[in-house]
CSV table of C-alpha atoms and ligand atoms in Angstrom, one decimal:
chain,number,residue,atom,x,y,z
A,1,MET,CA,-39.1,-30.1,23.5
A,2,PHE,CA,-36.8,-30.7,20.6
A,3,VAL,CA,-33.4,-31.4,22.0
A,4,CYS,CA,-31.9,-32.1,18.7
A,5,SER,CA,-32.7,-28.8,17.1
A,6,PRO,CA,-29.7,-26.5,17.3
A,7,VAL,CA,-29.6,-23.6,14.8
A,8,LEU,CA,-27.6,-24.3,11.8
A,9,VAL,CA,-25.6,-21.2,11.1
A,10,PHE,CA,-23.5,-20.6,8.0
A,11,ASP,CA,-19.9,-19.5,8.6
A,12,TYR,CA,-19.5,-16.8,5.9
A,13,VAL,CA,-15.7,-16.8,6.2
A,14,ALA,CA,-15.0,-20.5,6.1
A,15,LEU,CA,-18.0,-21.2,3.9
A,16,THR,CA,-18.9,-24.1,6.1
A,17,PRO,CA,-22.1,-24.7,8.1
A,18,LEU,CA,-21.7,-24.4,11.8
A,19,ILE,CA,-23.8,-25.7,14.6
A,20,THR,CA,-24.4,-23.2,17.3
A,21,GLY,CA,-26.5,-23.1,20.4
A,22,THR,CA,-25.9,-24.0,24.0
A,23,SER,CA,-25.0,-27.5,23.0
A,24,ALA,CA,-24.6,-28.8,19.5
A,25,ALA,CA,-24.8,-32.3,20.7
A,26,CYS,CA,-28.0,-33.5,22.3
A,27,PRO,CA,-27.8,-34.6,26.0
A,28,PRO,CA,-27.3,-38.4,26.2
A,29,GLY,CA,-30.6,-40.2,26.5
A,30,ASP,CA,-32.5,-37.3,25.1
A,31,THR,CA,-31.2,-37.6,21.6
A,32,LEU,CA,-33.7,-38.0,18.9
A,33,GLU,CA,-33.4,-40.9,16.7
A,34,ASP,CA,-31.1,-40.7,13.6
A,35,ASN,CA,-32.8,-39.4,10.5
A,36,THR,CA,-35.4,-37.5,12.5
A,37,PRO,CA,-36.1,-34.3,10.6
A,38,CYS,CA,-34.8,-31.2,12.2
A,39,ASN,CA,-34.0,-27.6,11.1
A,40,ASP,CA,-37.6,-27.3,9.8
A,41,GLY,CA,-37.1,-30.5,7.9
A,42,SER,CA,-34.1,-29.4,6.0
A,43,ASN,CA,-31.8,-31.6,8.0
A,44,VAL,CA,-32.0,-34.8,10.0
A,45,CYS,CA,-30.5,-35.8,13.2
A,46,ASP,CA,-27.3,-37.6,12.9
A,47,HIS,CA,-25.9,-39.1,16.2
A,48,GLY,CA,-27.7,-36.3,18.1
A,49,VAL,CA,-26.5,-33.6,15.8
A,50,CYS,CA,-28.8,-31.8,13.4
A,51,ASN,CA,-26.4,-31.8,10.5
A,52,GLY,CA,-27.6,-34.8,8.6
A,53,SER,CA,-28.9,-34.3,5.1
A,54,ALA,CA,-32.6,-34.6,4.5
A,55,CYS,CA,-31.6,-36.7,1.5
A,56,THR,CA,-30.7,-39.5,3.7
A,57,LEU,CA,-34.4,-40.0,4.1
A,58,TYR,CA,-34.4,-41.1,0.5
A,59,ASN,CA,-31.3,-43.1,0.8
A,60,THR,CA,-29.3,-40.7,-1.3
A,61,THR,CA,-26.8,-37.9,-0.9
A,62,GLU,CA,-27.3,-34.2,-1.0
A,63,CYS,CA,-26.0,-32.0,-3.8
A,64,TYR,CA,-26.2,-28.4,-5.0
A,65,CYS,CA,-28.8,-27.5,-7.6
A,66,SER,CA,-27.4,-25.2,-10.3
A,67,ARG,CA,-30.7,-23.8,-11.5
A,68,GLU,CA,-31.0,-20.2,-10.4
A,69,ASP,CA,-34.5,-20.6,-8.9
A,70,GLN,CA,-33.6,-23.8,-7.0
A,71,LEU,CA,-30.4,-22.7,-5.3
A,72,CYS,CA,-32.0,-22.7,-1.9
A,73,GLU,CA,-34.0,-25.9,-2.3
A,74,VAL,CA,-32.7,-29.2,-0.9
A,75,CYS,CA,-31.4,-31.1,-3.8
A,76,CYS,CA,-30.5,-34.8,-3.8
A,77,VAL,CA,-29.0,-37.2,-6.2
A,78,PHE,CA,-31.9,-39.0,-7.7
A,79,GLY,CA,-31.2,-41.6,-10.4
A,80,GLY,CA,-27.7,-40.3,-10.7
A,81,GLU,CA,-28.7,-36.7,-11.3
A,82,CYS,CA,-28.9,-33.7,-9.0
A,83,ILE,CA,-32.6,-33.0,-8.7
A,84,SER,CA,-34.5,-30.7,-6.4
A,85,THR,CA,-36.8,-32.3,-3.9
A,86,PHE,CA,-39.4,-30.0,-5.4
A,87,ASP,CA,-39.0,-31.8,-8.7
A,88,TRP,CA,-38.9,-35.3,-7.4
A,89,PRO,CA,-42.4,-36.5,-6.9
A,90,GLU,CA,-41.5,-39.1,-4.2
A,91,ALA,CA,-39.7,-36.5,-2.1
A,92,GLU,CA,-41.2,-33.8,0.0
A,93,ASN,CA,-40.6,-30.2,-1.0
A,94,ILE,CA,-37.7,-29.2,1.2
A,95,THR,CA,-36.1,-25.8,1.4
A,96,VAL,CA,-32.7,-25.3,3.0
A,97,HIS,CA,-32.3,-23.6,6.3
A,98,PRO,CA,-31.4,-19.9,6.1
A,99,GLY,CA,-27.6,-19.5,6.2
A,100,TYR,CA,-27.1,-22.8,4.3
A,101,PRO,CA,-24.5,-22.6,1.6
A,102,CYS,CA,-25.5,-22.6,-2.1
A,103,ARG,CA,-24.0,-22.2,-5.5
A,104,ASP,CA,-21.2,-24.6,-4.9
A,105,LEU,CA,-20.3,-23.0,-1.6
A,106,THR,CA,-19.9,-19.6,-3.1
A,107,GLY,CA,-23.0,-18.1,-1.5
A,108,TYR,CA,-25.6,-18.6,1.3
A,109,CYS,CA,-29.3,-18.7,1.4
A,110,ASN,CA,-31.0,-15.8,3.2
A,111,GLN,CA,-34.3,-15.7,5.0
A,112,ASP,CA,-36.2,-15.2,1.7
A,113,LEU,CA,-34.4,-18.3,0.4
A,114,GLU,CA,-32.4,-16.3,-2.1
A,115,CYS,CA,-28.8,-17.4,-2.7
A,116,VAL,CA,-26.7,-14.4,-1.7
A,117,TYR,CA,-23.4,-14.5,-3.5
A,118,VAL,CA,-20.4,-14.2,-1.4
A,119,ASP,CA,-17.4,-12.8,-3.3
A,120,ASN,CA,-14.6,-14.3,-1.4
A,121,ASN,CA,-12.2,-12.5,-3.6
A,122,ASP,CA,-13.4,-9.0,-2.8
A,123,ILE,CA,-10.4,-8.1,-0.7
A,124,LEU,CA,-8.1,-9.8,-3.1
A,125,ASN,CA,-9.6,-7.9,-6.0
A,126,ASP,CA,-9.3,-4.6,-4.2
A,127,LEU,CA,-5.7,-5.3,-3.5
A,128,LEU,CA,-5.1,-6.3,-7.2
A,129,ASP,CA,-6.8,-3.2,-8.3
A,130,ASN,CA,-4.6,-1.0,-6.1
A,131,LEU,CA,-1.5,-2.9,-7.4
A,132,LYS,CA,-2.6,-2.3,-11.0
A,133,ASP,CA,-3.1,1.4,-10.3
A,134,LEU,CA,0.4,1.5,-8.8
A,135,LEU,CA,1.9,-0.3,-11.7
A,136,PHE,CA,0.1,1.9,-14.1
A,137,ASN,CA,1.4,5.0,-12.3
A,138,LEU,CA,4.9,3.6,-12.4
A,139,LYS,CA,4.5,2.8,-16.1
A,140,SER,CA,3.3,6.3,-16.9
A,141,LEU,CA,6.2,7.7,-14.9
A,142,THR,CA,8.7,5.6,-16.8
A,143,GLN,CA,7.1,6.6,-20.0
A,144,TRP,CA,7.3,10.2,-19.1
A,145,LEU,CA,10.9,9.7,-18.2
A,146,LYS,CA,11.5,8.0,-21.5
A,147,SER,CA,10.1,10.9,-23.5
A,148,TYR,CA,11.6,13.7,-21.3
A,149,TRP,CA,14.8,12.1,-20.1
A,150,TYR,CA,16.9,15.0,-21.5
A,151,TRP,CA,15.0,17.5,-19.3
A,152,VAL,CA,15.7,15.4,-16.3
A,153,LEU,CA,19.4,15.0,-17.3
A,154,ALA,CA,19.7,18.8,-18.2
A,155,SER,CA,18.2,19.9,-14.9
A,156,PHE,CA,20.4,17.4,-13.0
A,157,GLY,CA,23.5,18.7,-14.8
A,158,GLY,CA,22.4,22.3,-14.2
A,159,LEU,CA,22.0,21.6,-10.5
A,160,ILE,CA,25.5,20.1,-10.4
A,161,ILE,CA,26.9,23.1,-12.3
A,162,LEU,CA,25.1,25.4,-9.9
A,163,ILE,CA,26.6,23.6,-6.9
A,164,ILE,CA,30.1,23.8,-8.4
A,165,LEU,CA,29.7,27.5,-9.2
A,166,LEU,CA,28.5,28.2,-5.7
A,167,GLN,CA,31.4,26.3,-4.2
A,168,VAL,CA,34.0,28.1,-6.3
A,169,THR,CA,32.6,31.6,-5.5
A,170,TYR,CA,32.4,30.7,-1.8
A,171,ARG,CA,36.0,29.5,-1.8
A,172,ARG,CA,37.2,32.7,-3.6
A,173,LYS,CA,35.3,34.9,-1.2
A,174,LYS,CA,36.5,33.2,1.9
A,175,PRO,CA,40.3,34.1,1.7
A,176,LYS,CA,39.4,37.6,0.5
A,177,LYS,CA,37.6,38.2,3.7
A,178,THR,CA,40.6,37.3,5.8
A,179,GLU,CA,43.0,39.4,3.7
A,180,ARG,CA,40.6,42.3,3.5
A,181,GLY,CA,41.9,44.2,6.5
A,182,PRO,CA,45.5,44.9,5.3
A,183,GLY,CA,45.0,44.3,1.6
A,184,GLU,CA,42.0,45.3,-0.3
A,185,ARG,CA,41.1,48.7,1.0
A,186,THR,CA,44.6,50.1,0.4
A,187,ASP,CA,44.0,49.0,-3.1
A,188,GLY,CA,46.9,50.0,-5.3
A,189,GLY,CA,48.6,52.0,-2.5
A,190,ARG,CA,50.4,49.0,-1.3
A,191,PRO,CA,51.5,47.6,-4.6
A,192,VAL,CA,52.6,51.0,-5.7
A,193,GLY,CA,54.5,51.4,-2.5
A,194,ARG,CA,56.3,48.1,-3.0
A,195,ARG,CA,57.1,49.0,-6.6
A,196,GLY,CA,58.4,52.3,-5.5
A,197,GLN,CA,60.4,50.7,-2.8
A,198,ARG,CA,62.0,48.3,-5.1
A,199,GLY,CA,62.7,51.0,-7.7
A,200,ARG,CA,64.4,53.2,-5.2
A,201,GLY,CA,66.4,50.4,-3.7
A,202,GLN,CA,67.8,49.8,-7.2
A,203,SER,CA,68.6,53.4,-7.7
A,204,GLY,CA,70.7,53.6,-4.6
A,205,HIS,CA,68.4,55.6,-2.4
A,206,GLY,CA,67.6,52.4,-0.6
A,207,ARG,CA,67.6,53.7,2.9
A,208,SER,CA,65.5,56.7,2.5
A,209,GLY,CA,63.3,54.8,0.0
A,210,ARG,CA,62.9,51.9,2.4
A,211,GLY,CA,62.2,54.3,5.2
A,212,GLN,CA,59.6,56.1,3.2
A,213,GLY,CA,58.1,52.8,2.2
A,214,TYR,CA,57.8,51.6,5.8
A,215,GLN,CA,56.4,54.9,6.9
A,216,ARG,CA,53.9,54.9,4.1
A,217,ARG,CA,52.9,51.4,5.0
A,218,ALA,CA,52.5,52.3,8.6
A,219,ASP,CA,50.5,55.3,7.7
A,220,GLU,CA,48.3,53.3,5.5
A,221,ILE,CA,47.9,50.4,7.9
A,222,SER,CA,47.2,52.4,11.1
A,223,PRO,CA,43.8,53.8,9.9
A,224,LEU,CA,43.0,50.3,8.7
A,225,ILE,CA,43.7,48.8,12.0
A,226,GLU,CA,41.5,51.4,13.6
A,227,ARG,CA,38.8,50.6,11.0
A,228,THR,CA,39.1,46.9,11.6
A,229,SER,CA,39.0,47.3,15.3
A,230,GLN,CA,35.9,49.4,15.0
A,231,THR,CA,34.1,46.7,13.1
B,1,NAG,C1,-22.1,-33.6,11.9
B,1,NAG,O1,-21.5,-33.2,13.2
B,1,NAG,C2,-20.6,-34.1,13.7
B,1,NAG,C3,-20.2,-33.6,15.1
B,1,NAG,O2,-20.0,-32.3,15.1
B,1,NAG,C4,-19.5,-34.4,12.8
B,1,NAG,O3,-18.7,-35.4,13.3
B,1,NAG,C5,-20.1,-34.9,11.4
B,1,NAG,O4,-19.0,-35.0,10.5
B,1,NAG,C6,-21.1,-33.9,10.9
B,1,NAG,N1,-21.7,-34.3,9.7
B,1,NAG,C7,-21.8,-33.6,8.6
B,1,NAG,C8,-22.5,-34.2,7.4
B,1,NAG,O5,-21.4,-32.5,8.6
B,2,NAG,C1,-33.8,-46.5,2.5
B,2,NAG,O1,-33.1,-47.6,2.9
B,2,NAG,C2,-33.6,-48.3,4.0
B,2,NAG,C3,-32.8,-49.5,4.4
B,2,NAG,O2,-31.5,-49.4,3.8
B,2,NAG,C4,-35.1,-48.7,3.7
B,2,NAG,O3,-35.6,-49.3,4.9
B,2,NAG,C5,-35.9,-47.5,3.3
B,2,NAG,O4,-37.2,-47.9,2.9
B,2,NAG,C6,-35.2,-46.8,2.2
B,2,NAG,N1,-35.9,-45.6,1.9
B,2,NAG,C7,-36.3,-45.2,0.6
B,2,NAG,C8,-37.1,-43.9,0.5
B,2,NAG,O5,-35.9,-45.8,-0.3
B,3,NAG,C1,-43.7,-29.3,-4.6
B,3,NAG,O1,-43.2,-28.3,-5.6
B,3,NAG,C2,-43.7,-28.6,-6.9
B,3,NAG,C3,-43.0,-27.6,-7.8
B,3,NAG,O2,-43.0,-26.3,-7.2
B,3,NAG,C4,-45.2,-28.4,-6.9
B,3,NAG,O3,-45.7,-28.7,-8.2
B,3,NAG,C5,-45.8,-29.4,-5.9
B,3,NAG,O4,-47.2,-29.2,-5.8
B,3,NAG,C6,-45.2,-29.2,-4.5
B,3,NAG,N1,-45.7,-30.3,-3.6
B,3,NAG,C7,-46.1,-30.0,-2.4
B,3,NAG,C8,-46.5,-31.2,-1.6
B,3,NAG,O5,-46.1,-28.9,-1.9
């Protein structure tokens, strides 16, 4: 029974090793002595927690090896240099526990003791790519506008002119519609009648002329009223 052997798991998000298990700390009294190897020898017990470095066995501190084939080996500072325990004759060959960080905390060691690179900037890079695309599209749009601005201006002006024209014709048509009943269909009859009325008035036959005028107008209007009432 190894009470001080919780599993060392690597937190991929925070890039820090975590101790998991029912209890990270060993029950009091049952704790193994400090510097007792645990985690298959890649760590040592430290106050009942298996998170001490195996390098403490050699009175030195742990470090990260930079050589590609040594990324998942336990490396310690030997003689002021970061050297793998595999290369230090006085040390045992120690590999790190799977899940242990490597490559200066930018990756983790898998079961086959390969350093799997964790691109912490993946999401950020995606975001930047999208932003770049958007900016590029905006840029091409402005470039298009720069080279074809007159088309945009012309179509805008054309649209305004069209709107004005439509409004003018609409306004002209509207009053025509209301006057249509008595006015338009008589077309000429009424103005002629008025002119004749005036002319006769001047010539002295005002009464008869006027009477004729009124009659005529009434004659003209009555069918119109009928027509309008029909519609
Ligand atoms: C080991 O774990 C203990 C308790 O969780 C913590 O106080 C200590 O700093 C850890 N040591 C290392 C080297 O991570
Ligand atoms: C580490 O240091 C301790 C005392 O500080 C000593 O007893 C032990 O022999 C040393 N171990 C090595 C490998 O030098
Ligand atoms: C430790 O590793 C080195 C280099 O890979 C090798 O030469 C040596 O024999 C190994 N020692 C043991 C005890 O396995």
